[in-house]
Coordinates of C-alpha atoms in Angstrom, one line a residue:
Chain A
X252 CA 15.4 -23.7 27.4
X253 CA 15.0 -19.9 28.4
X254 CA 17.9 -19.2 27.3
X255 CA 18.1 -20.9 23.7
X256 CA 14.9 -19.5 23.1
X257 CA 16.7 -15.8 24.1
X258 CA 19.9 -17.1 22.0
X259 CA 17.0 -17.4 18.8
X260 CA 15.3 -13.9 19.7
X261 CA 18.9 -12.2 19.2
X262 CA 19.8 -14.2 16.6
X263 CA 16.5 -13.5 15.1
X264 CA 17.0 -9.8 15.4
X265 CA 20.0 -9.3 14.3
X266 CA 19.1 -11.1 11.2
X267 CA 16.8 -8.8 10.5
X268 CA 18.8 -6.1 11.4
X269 CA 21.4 -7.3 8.8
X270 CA 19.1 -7.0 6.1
X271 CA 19.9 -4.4 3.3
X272 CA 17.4 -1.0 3.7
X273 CA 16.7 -0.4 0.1
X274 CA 14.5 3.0 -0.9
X275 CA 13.2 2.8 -3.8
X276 CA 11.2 6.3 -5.4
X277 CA 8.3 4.8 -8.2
X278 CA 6.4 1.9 -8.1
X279 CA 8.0 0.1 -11.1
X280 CA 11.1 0.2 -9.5
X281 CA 9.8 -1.4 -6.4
X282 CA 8.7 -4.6 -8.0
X283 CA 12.0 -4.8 -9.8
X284 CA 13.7 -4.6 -5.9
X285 CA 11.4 -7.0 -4.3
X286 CA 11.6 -9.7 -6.9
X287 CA 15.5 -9.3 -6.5
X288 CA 15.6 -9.4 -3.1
X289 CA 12.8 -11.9 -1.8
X290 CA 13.1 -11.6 1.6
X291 CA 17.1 -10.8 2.0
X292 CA 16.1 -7.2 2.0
X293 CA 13.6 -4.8 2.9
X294 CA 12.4 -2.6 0.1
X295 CA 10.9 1.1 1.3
X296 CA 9.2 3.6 -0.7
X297 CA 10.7 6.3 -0.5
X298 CA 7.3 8.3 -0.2
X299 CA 3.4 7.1 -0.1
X300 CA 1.8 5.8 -2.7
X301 CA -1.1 8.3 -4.4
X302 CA 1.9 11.3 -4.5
X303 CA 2.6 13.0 -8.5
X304 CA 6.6 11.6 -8.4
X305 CA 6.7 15.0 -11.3
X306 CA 5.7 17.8 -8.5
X307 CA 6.4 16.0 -4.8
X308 CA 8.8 18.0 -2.7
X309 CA 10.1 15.9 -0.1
X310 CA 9.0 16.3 3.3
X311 CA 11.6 16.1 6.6
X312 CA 10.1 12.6 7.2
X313 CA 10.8 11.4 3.7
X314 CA 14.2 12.8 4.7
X315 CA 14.6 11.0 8.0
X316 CA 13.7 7.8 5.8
X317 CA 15.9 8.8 3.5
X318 CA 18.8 9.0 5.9
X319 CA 18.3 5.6 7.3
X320 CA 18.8 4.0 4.1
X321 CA 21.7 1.6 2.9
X322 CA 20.7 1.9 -0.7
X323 CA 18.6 4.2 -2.8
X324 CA 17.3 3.0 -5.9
X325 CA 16.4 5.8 -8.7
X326 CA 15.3 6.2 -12.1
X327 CA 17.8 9.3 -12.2
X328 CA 16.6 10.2 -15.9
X329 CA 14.0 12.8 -14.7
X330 CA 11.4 11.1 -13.2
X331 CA 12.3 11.2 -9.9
X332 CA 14.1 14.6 -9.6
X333 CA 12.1 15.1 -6.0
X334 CA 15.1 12.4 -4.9
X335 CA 17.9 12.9 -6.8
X336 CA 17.7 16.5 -6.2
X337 CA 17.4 16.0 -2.4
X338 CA 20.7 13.2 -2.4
X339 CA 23.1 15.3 -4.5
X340 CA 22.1 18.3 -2.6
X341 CA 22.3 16.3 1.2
X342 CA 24.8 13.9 -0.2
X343 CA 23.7 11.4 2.7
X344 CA 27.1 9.4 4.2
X345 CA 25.7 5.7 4.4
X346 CA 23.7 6.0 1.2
X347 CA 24.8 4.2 -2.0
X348 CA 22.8 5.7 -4.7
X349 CA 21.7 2.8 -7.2
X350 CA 21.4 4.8 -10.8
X351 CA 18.8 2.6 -12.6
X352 CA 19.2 3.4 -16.6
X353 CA 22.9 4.1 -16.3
X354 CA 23.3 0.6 -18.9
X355 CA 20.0 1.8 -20.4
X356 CA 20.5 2.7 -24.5
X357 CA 18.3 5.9 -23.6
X358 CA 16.1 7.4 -26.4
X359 CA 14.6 11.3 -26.6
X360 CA 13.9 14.3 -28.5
X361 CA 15.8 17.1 -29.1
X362 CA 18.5 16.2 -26.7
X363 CA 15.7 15.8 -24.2
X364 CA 16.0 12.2 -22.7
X365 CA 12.8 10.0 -21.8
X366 CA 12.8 9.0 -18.4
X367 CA 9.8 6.3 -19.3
X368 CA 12.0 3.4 -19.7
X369 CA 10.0 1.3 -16.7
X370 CA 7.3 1.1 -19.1
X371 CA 9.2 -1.6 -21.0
X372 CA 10.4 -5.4 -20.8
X373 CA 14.0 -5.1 -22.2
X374 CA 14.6 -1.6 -20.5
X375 CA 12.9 -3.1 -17.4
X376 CA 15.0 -5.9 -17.3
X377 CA 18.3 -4.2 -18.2
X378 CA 17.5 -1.8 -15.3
X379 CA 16.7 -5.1 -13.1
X380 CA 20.2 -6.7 -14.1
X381 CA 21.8 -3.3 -12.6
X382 CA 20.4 -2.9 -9.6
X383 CA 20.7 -6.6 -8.7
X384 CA 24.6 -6.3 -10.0
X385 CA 24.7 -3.3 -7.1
X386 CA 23.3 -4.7 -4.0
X387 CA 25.2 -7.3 -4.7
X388 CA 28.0 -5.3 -4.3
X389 CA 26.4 -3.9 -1.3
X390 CA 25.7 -7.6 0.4
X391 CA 28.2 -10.1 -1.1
X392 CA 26.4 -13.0 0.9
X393 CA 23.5 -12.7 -1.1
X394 CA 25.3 -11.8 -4.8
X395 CA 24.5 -15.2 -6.5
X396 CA 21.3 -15.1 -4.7
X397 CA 20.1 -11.6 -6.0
X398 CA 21.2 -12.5 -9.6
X399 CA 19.6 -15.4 -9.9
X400 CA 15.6 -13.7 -8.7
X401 CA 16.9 -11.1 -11.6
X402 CA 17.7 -13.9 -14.2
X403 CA 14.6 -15.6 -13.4
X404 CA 12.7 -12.2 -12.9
X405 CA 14.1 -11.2 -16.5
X406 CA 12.4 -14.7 -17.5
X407 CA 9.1 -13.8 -16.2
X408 CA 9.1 -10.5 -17.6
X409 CA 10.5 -11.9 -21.6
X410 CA 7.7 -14.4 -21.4
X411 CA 4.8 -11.3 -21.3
X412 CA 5.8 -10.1 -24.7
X413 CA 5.7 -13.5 -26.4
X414 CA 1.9 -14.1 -26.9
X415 CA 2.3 -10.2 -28.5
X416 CA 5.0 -11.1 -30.4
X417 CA 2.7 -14.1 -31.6
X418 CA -0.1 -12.4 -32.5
X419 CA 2.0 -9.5 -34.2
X420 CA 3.7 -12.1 -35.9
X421 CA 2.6 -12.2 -39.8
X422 CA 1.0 -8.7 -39.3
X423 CA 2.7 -5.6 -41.6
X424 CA 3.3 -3.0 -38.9
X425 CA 4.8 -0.5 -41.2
X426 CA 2.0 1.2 -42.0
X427 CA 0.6 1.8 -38.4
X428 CA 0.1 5.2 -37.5
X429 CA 0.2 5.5 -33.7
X430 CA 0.0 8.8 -31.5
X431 CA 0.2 9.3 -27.8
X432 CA -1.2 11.2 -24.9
X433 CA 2.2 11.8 -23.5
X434 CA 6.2 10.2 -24.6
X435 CA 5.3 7.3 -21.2
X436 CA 5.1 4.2 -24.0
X437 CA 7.7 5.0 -26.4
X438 CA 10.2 2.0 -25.1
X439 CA 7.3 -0.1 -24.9
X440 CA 6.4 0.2 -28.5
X441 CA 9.9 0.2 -30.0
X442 CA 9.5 -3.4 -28.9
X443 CA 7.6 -4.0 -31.3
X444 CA 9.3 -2.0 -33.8
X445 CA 6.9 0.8 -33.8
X446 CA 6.9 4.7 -33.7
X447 CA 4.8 7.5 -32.2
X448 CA 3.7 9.8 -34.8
X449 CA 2.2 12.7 -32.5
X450 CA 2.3 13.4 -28.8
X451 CA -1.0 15.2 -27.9
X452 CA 0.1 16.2 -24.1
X453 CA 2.5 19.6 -23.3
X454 CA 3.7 17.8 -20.5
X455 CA 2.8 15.0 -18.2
X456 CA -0.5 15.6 -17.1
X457 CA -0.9 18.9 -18.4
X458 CA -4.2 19.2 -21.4
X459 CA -3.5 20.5 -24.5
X460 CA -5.0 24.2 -24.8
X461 CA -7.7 24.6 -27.6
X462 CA -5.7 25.6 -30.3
X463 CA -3.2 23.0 -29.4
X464 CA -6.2 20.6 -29.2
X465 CA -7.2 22.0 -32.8
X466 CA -4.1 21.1 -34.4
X467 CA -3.8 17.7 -32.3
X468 CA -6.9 16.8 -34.5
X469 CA -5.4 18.6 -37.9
X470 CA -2.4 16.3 -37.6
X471 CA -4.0 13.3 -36.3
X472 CA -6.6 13.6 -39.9
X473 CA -3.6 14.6 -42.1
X474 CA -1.3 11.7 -40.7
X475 CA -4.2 9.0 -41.0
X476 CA -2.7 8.1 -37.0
X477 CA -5.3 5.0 -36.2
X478 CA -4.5 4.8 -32.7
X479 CA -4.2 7.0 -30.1
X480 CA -2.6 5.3 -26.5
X481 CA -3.5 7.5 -23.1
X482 CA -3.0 6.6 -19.7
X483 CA -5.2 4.5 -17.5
X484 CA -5.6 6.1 -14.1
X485 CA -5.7 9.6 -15.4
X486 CA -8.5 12.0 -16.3
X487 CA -8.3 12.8 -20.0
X488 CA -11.6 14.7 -21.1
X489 CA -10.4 16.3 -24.3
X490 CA -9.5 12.6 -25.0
X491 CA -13.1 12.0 -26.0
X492 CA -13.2 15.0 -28.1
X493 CA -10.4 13.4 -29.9
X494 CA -12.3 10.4 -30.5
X495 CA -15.4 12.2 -31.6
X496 CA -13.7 14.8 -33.9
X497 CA -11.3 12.1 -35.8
X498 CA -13.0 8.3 -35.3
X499 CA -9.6 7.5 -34.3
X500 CA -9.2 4.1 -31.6
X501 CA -8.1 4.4 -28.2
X502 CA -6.6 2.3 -25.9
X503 CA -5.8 2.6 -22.1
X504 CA -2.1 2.1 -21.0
X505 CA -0.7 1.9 -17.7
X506 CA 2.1 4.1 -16.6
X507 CA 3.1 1.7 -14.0
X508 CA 2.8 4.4 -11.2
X509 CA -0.2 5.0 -9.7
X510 CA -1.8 2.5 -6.4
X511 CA -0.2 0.9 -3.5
X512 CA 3.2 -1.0 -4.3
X513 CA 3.5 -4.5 -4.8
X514 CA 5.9 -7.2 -6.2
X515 CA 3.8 -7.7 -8.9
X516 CA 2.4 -5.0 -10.5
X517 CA 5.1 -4.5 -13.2
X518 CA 4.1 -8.2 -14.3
X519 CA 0.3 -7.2 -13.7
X520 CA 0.2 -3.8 -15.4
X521 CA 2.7 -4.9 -18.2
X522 CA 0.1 -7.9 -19.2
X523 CA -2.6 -5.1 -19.6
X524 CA -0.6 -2.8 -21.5
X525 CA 0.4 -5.7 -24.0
X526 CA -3.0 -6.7 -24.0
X527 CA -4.2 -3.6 -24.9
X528 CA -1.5 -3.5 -27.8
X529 CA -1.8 -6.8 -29.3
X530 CA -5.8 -5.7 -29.3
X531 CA -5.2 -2.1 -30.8
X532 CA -2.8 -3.8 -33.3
X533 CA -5.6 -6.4 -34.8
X534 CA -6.8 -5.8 -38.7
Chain B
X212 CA 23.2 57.7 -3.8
X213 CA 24.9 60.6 -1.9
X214 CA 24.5 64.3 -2.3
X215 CA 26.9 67.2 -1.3
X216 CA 25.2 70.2 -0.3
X217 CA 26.1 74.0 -0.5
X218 CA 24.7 77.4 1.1
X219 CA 24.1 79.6 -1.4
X220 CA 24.1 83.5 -1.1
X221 CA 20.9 84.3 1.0
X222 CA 18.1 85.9 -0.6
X223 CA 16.0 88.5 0.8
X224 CA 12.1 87.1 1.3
X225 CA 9.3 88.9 2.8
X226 CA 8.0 86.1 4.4
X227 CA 10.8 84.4 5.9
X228 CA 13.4 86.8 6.2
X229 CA 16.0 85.0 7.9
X230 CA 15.4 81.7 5.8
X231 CA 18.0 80.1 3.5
X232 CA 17.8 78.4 0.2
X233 CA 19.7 75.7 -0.2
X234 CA 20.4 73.7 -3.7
X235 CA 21.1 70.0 -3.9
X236 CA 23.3 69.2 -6.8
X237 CA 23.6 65.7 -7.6
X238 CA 27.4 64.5 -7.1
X239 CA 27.9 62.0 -9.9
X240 CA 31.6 62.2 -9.6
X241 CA 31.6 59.0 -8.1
X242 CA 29.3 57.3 -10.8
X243 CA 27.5 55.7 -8.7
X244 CA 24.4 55.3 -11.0
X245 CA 26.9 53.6 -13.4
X246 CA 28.6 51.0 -10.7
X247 CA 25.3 50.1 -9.7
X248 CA 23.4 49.5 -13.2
X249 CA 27.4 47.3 -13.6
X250 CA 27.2 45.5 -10.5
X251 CA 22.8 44.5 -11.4
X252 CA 24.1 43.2 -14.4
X253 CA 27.0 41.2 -13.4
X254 CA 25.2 39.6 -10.5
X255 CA 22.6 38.8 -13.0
X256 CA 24.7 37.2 -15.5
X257 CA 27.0 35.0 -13.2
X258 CA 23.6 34.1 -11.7
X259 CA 22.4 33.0 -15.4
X260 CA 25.8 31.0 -16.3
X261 CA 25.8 28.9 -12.6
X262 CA 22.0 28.0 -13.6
X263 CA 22.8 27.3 -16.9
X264 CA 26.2 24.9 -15.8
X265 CA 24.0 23.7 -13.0
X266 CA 21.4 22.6 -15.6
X267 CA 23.7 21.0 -18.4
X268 CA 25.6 19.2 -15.7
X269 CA 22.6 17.3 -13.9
X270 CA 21.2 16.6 -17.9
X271 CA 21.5 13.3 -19.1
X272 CA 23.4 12.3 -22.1
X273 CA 21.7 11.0 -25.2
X274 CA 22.4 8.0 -27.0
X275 CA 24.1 8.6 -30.6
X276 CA 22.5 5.5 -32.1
X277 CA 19.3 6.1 -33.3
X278 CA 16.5 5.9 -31.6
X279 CA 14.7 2.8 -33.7
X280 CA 18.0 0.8 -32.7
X281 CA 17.7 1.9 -29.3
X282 CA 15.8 -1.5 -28.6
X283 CA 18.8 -4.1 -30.2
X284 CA 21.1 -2.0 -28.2
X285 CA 19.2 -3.0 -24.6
X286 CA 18.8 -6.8 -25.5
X287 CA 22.3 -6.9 -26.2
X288 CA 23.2 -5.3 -23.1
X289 CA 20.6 -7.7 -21.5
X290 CA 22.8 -10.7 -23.5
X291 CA 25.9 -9.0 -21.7
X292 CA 24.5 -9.4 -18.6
X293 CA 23.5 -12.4 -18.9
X294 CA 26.8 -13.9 -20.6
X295 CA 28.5 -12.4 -17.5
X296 CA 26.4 -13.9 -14.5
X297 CA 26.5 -17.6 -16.3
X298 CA 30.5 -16.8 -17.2
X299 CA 30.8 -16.0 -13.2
X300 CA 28.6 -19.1 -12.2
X301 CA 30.4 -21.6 -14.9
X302 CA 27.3 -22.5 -16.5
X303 CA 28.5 -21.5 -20.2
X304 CA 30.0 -24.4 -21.7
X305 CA 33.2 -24.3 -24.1
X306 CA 33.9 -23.8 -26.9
X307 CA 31.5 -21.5 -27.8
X308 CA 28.9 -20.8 -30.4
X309 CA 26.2 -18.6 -31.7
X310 CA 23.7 -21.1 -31.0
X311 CA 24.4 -21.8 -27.2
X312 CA 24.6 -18.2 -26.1
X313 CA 22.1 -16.1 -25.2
X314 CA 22.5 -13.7 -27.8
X315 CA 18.9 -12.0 -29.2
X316 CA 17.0 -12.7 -32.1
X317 CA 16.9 -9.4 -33.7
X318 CA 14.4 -9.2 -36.5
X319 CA 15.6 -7.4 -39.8
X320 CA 19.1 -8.1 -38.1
X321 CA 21.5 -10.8 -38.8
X322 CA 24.3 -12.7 -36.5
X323 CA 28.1 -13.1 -37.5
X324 CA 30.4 -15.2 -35.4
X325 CA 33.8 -14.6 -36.1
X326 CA 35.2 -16.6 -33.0
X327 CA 34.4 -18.1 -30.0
X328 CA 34.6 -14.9 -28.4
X329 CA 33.8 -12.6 -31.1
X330 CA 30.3 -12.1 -32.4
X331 CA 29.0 -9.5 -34.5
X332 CA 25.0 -8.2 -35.2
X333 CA 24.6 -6.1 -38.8
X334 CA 21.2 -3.7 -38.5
X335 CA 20.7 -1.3 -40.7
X336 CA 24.6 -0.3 -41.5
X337 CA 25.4 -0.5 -37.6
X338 CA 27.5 -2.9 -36.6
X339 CA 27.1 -4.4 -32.9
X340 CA 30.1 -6.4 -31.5
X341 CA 30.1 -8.8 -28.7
X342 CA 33.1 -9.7 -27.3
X343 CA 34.6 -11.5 -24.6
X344 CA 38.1 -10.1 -23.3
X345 CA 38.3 -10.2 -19.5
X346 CA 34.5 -10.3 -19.5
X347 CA 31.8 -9.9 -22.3
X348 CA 30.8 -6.7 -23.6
X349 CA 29.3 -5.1 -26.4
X350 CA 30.1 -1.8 -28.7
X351 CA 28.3 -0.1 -31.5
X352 CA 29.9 1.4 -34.9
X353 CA 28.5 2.3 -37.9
X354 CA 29.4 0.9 -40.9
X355 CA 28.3 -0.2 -44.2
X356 CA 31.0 -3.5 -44.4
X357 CA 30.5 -6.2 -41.8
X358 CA 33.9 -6.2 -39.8
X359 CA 34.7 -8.0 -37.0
X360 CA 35.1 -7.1 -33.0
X361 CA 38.5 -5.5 -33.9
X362 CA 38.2 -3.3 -36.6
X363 CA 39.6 0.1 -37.2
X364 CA 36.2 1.6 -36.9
X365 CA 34.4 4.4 -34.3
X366 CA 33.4 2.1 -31.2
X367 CA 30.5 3.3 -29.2
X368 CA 29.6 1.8 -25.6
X369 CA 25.8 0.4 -26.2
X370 CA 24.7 3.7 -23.6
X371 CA 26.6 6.1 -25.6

């Protein structure tokens, strides 16, 4: 008996020891992993949660995690640079680097690309599809199992955007004026076939100066914008000037990358964030 | 910089008598000023061009298909996807047709099947074509005529 019950600890062990290391570097792109991988894999963040993905340098023990990785799973358009950065210039042996949005029909400014496209359901689920297609590569026991979570995953994530999709449905869009904080939601809206007129922020995070601020509410009167979308999670003061200076509506969005990880926050975050649409988009 | 130096005649002085004056002329024979102010430059401007390759290397290439059809693009590379894991598994039933396959609904789009393994999506004078050779795939052209998955015309990858 001793020893079967030894024989099931080693089995045991090594079982888990088999299992695919898989970094991932922003929450999104966690919740894609761990709904592909149920528990055939384990999925580690590359660094804490409550860390600005745009400014983290990483530290030796993100590197030591980093090292012990099978596969790395990036957004590789620019959000992540504090990773890609680190792998292309330490080029890790064991590490197969899983390039998210290289399928992804990417859209941009001024040959600027935007690296948003986890604040979406198709680009989300065309990134899901990729990564699933690469670990199994990586563990070709678990292929068909890995595809599968990703169709059904894909499912999940299509059947969000339908009550939108309903309540958008006899609605004449075309003359919906929309402006953003920052360029996070412009996947998520082409969904739904719309635009963004004017993006208030320099950068990520950064406020507008005054004069910026100035003609932020110039354009917003002369373009009749009726919405303005800013990011839940994030302190926006001048976003209330906005609002007093123009009469304009705004609505909350999440950027999907702020709080501790989980399996379902994409799902949770995304049903705000088409909440919050469907509710901005009302007569 | 280096300097040659010379002892001039000696001058008679009442207060150091036995001192000497002695004149520094700058050697520029060697132009060093020059090879200096050549070298600053050059290191600066081979510094500039590595940053610059460095820079347009790492960027990221932009689609050529505009933006607002950025969005038919990805579901049809989601329908790719999808045609491929069902091909793989042996869940897609033949012969084929439009209405059994995943393809999107595409508003302000419309569908053209040409063959079982050739389908075409018309938006706004691009042309997308679906088609299966050794596996499914998808391209983008423009183009004002609707044409089928062969046509002479400028195929795109959906990324591209």
């Amino acid at each position: 008996m001793k020893y079967l019950v030894a024989l099931c600890l080693i089995l045991a062990s090594h079982s888990a020891l088999a299992h695919l290391q898989v970094g991932i570097t922003l929450h999104p792109y966690y919740s894609y992993v761990a709904n592909i991988v149920g528990d055939r894999a384990d999925v580690l963040p590359l660094i804490d949660s409550g860390f600005n993905p745009h400014n983290y340098q990483l530290s030796p023990a993100d590197i030591e995690r980093l090292n012990s990785l099978d596969a790395l799973v990036v957004n590789g358009i620019g959000h992540d640079l504090f990773a890609t950065n680190t792998v292309e210039r330490l080029q890790p042996k064991h590490l197969t680097v899983i390039w998210a949005n290289q399928d992804v029909p990417l859209i941009g400014h001024d040959e600027k690309v935007n690296a948003h496209s986890f604040v979406s359901i198709d680009a989300a689920i065309r990134q899901v599809y990729t990564i699933a297609k690469a670990l199994g590569e990586l563990d070709a026991e678990n292929k068909t199992y890995f595809l599968r979570n990703a169709m059904d995953y894909a499912r999940t994530l299509r059947a969000l955007k339908t009550p939108v999709q309903q309540a958008l449905l006899n609605q004449d869009l075309s003359n919906i004026r929309i402006a953003s904080t920052h360029g996070a939601y412009a996947y998520l809206l082409q969904e739904f076939g719309l635009t963004v007129s004017a993006i208030i922020e320099p950068a990520h995070g950064v406020s507008p100066t005054a004069s910026q601020l100035e003609d932020t509410i110039q354009t917003i009167r002369q373009q009749n914008i009726d919405v303005l979308f800013t990011e839940l999670n994030m302190e926006n003061h001048y976003v209330d000037l906005i609002e007093q200076e123009t009469g304009i509506k705004i609505y909350y969005f999440s950027h999907m990358t702020h709080g501790e990880y989980s399996a379902d926050q994409v799902e949770r975050e995304m049903s705000h964030n088409l909440r919050k649409l469907a509710e901005a988009l009302q007569p | 910089m280096s300097f040659s130096t010379q002892v001039m005649n000696p001058q008679p002085s009442l207060t150091m008598p036995s001192s000497n004056i002695e004149v520094v002329i700058p050697d520029d024979g060697r132009q060093e000023t020059r090879y200096f102010a050549f070298i600053s430059i050059a290191v600066v401007v081979v510094a500039g061009m590595l940053l610059w390759l460095n820079h347009s290397g790492a960027q990221t290439k932009l689609s050529e298909l505009p933006n607002q059809l950025s969005n038919s693009a990805t579901q049809i590379s989601n329908a790719i996807a999808e045609l491929n894991m069902l091909d793989e598994a042996g869940l897609l039933t033949y012969p084929l047709s439009a209405e059994l396959l995943p393809l999107p609904v595409i508003p302000g789009a419309s569908l053209h099947e040409f063959s079982q393994t050739c389908y075409v999506i018309e938006q706004a004078g691009y042309l997308f074509a679906i088609e299966k050779e050794t596996a499914w795939q998808a391209h983008w052209a423009k183009s004002d005529l609707i044409a089928d998955c062969h046509a002479n015309l400028n195929w795109h990858e959906l990324n591209h």
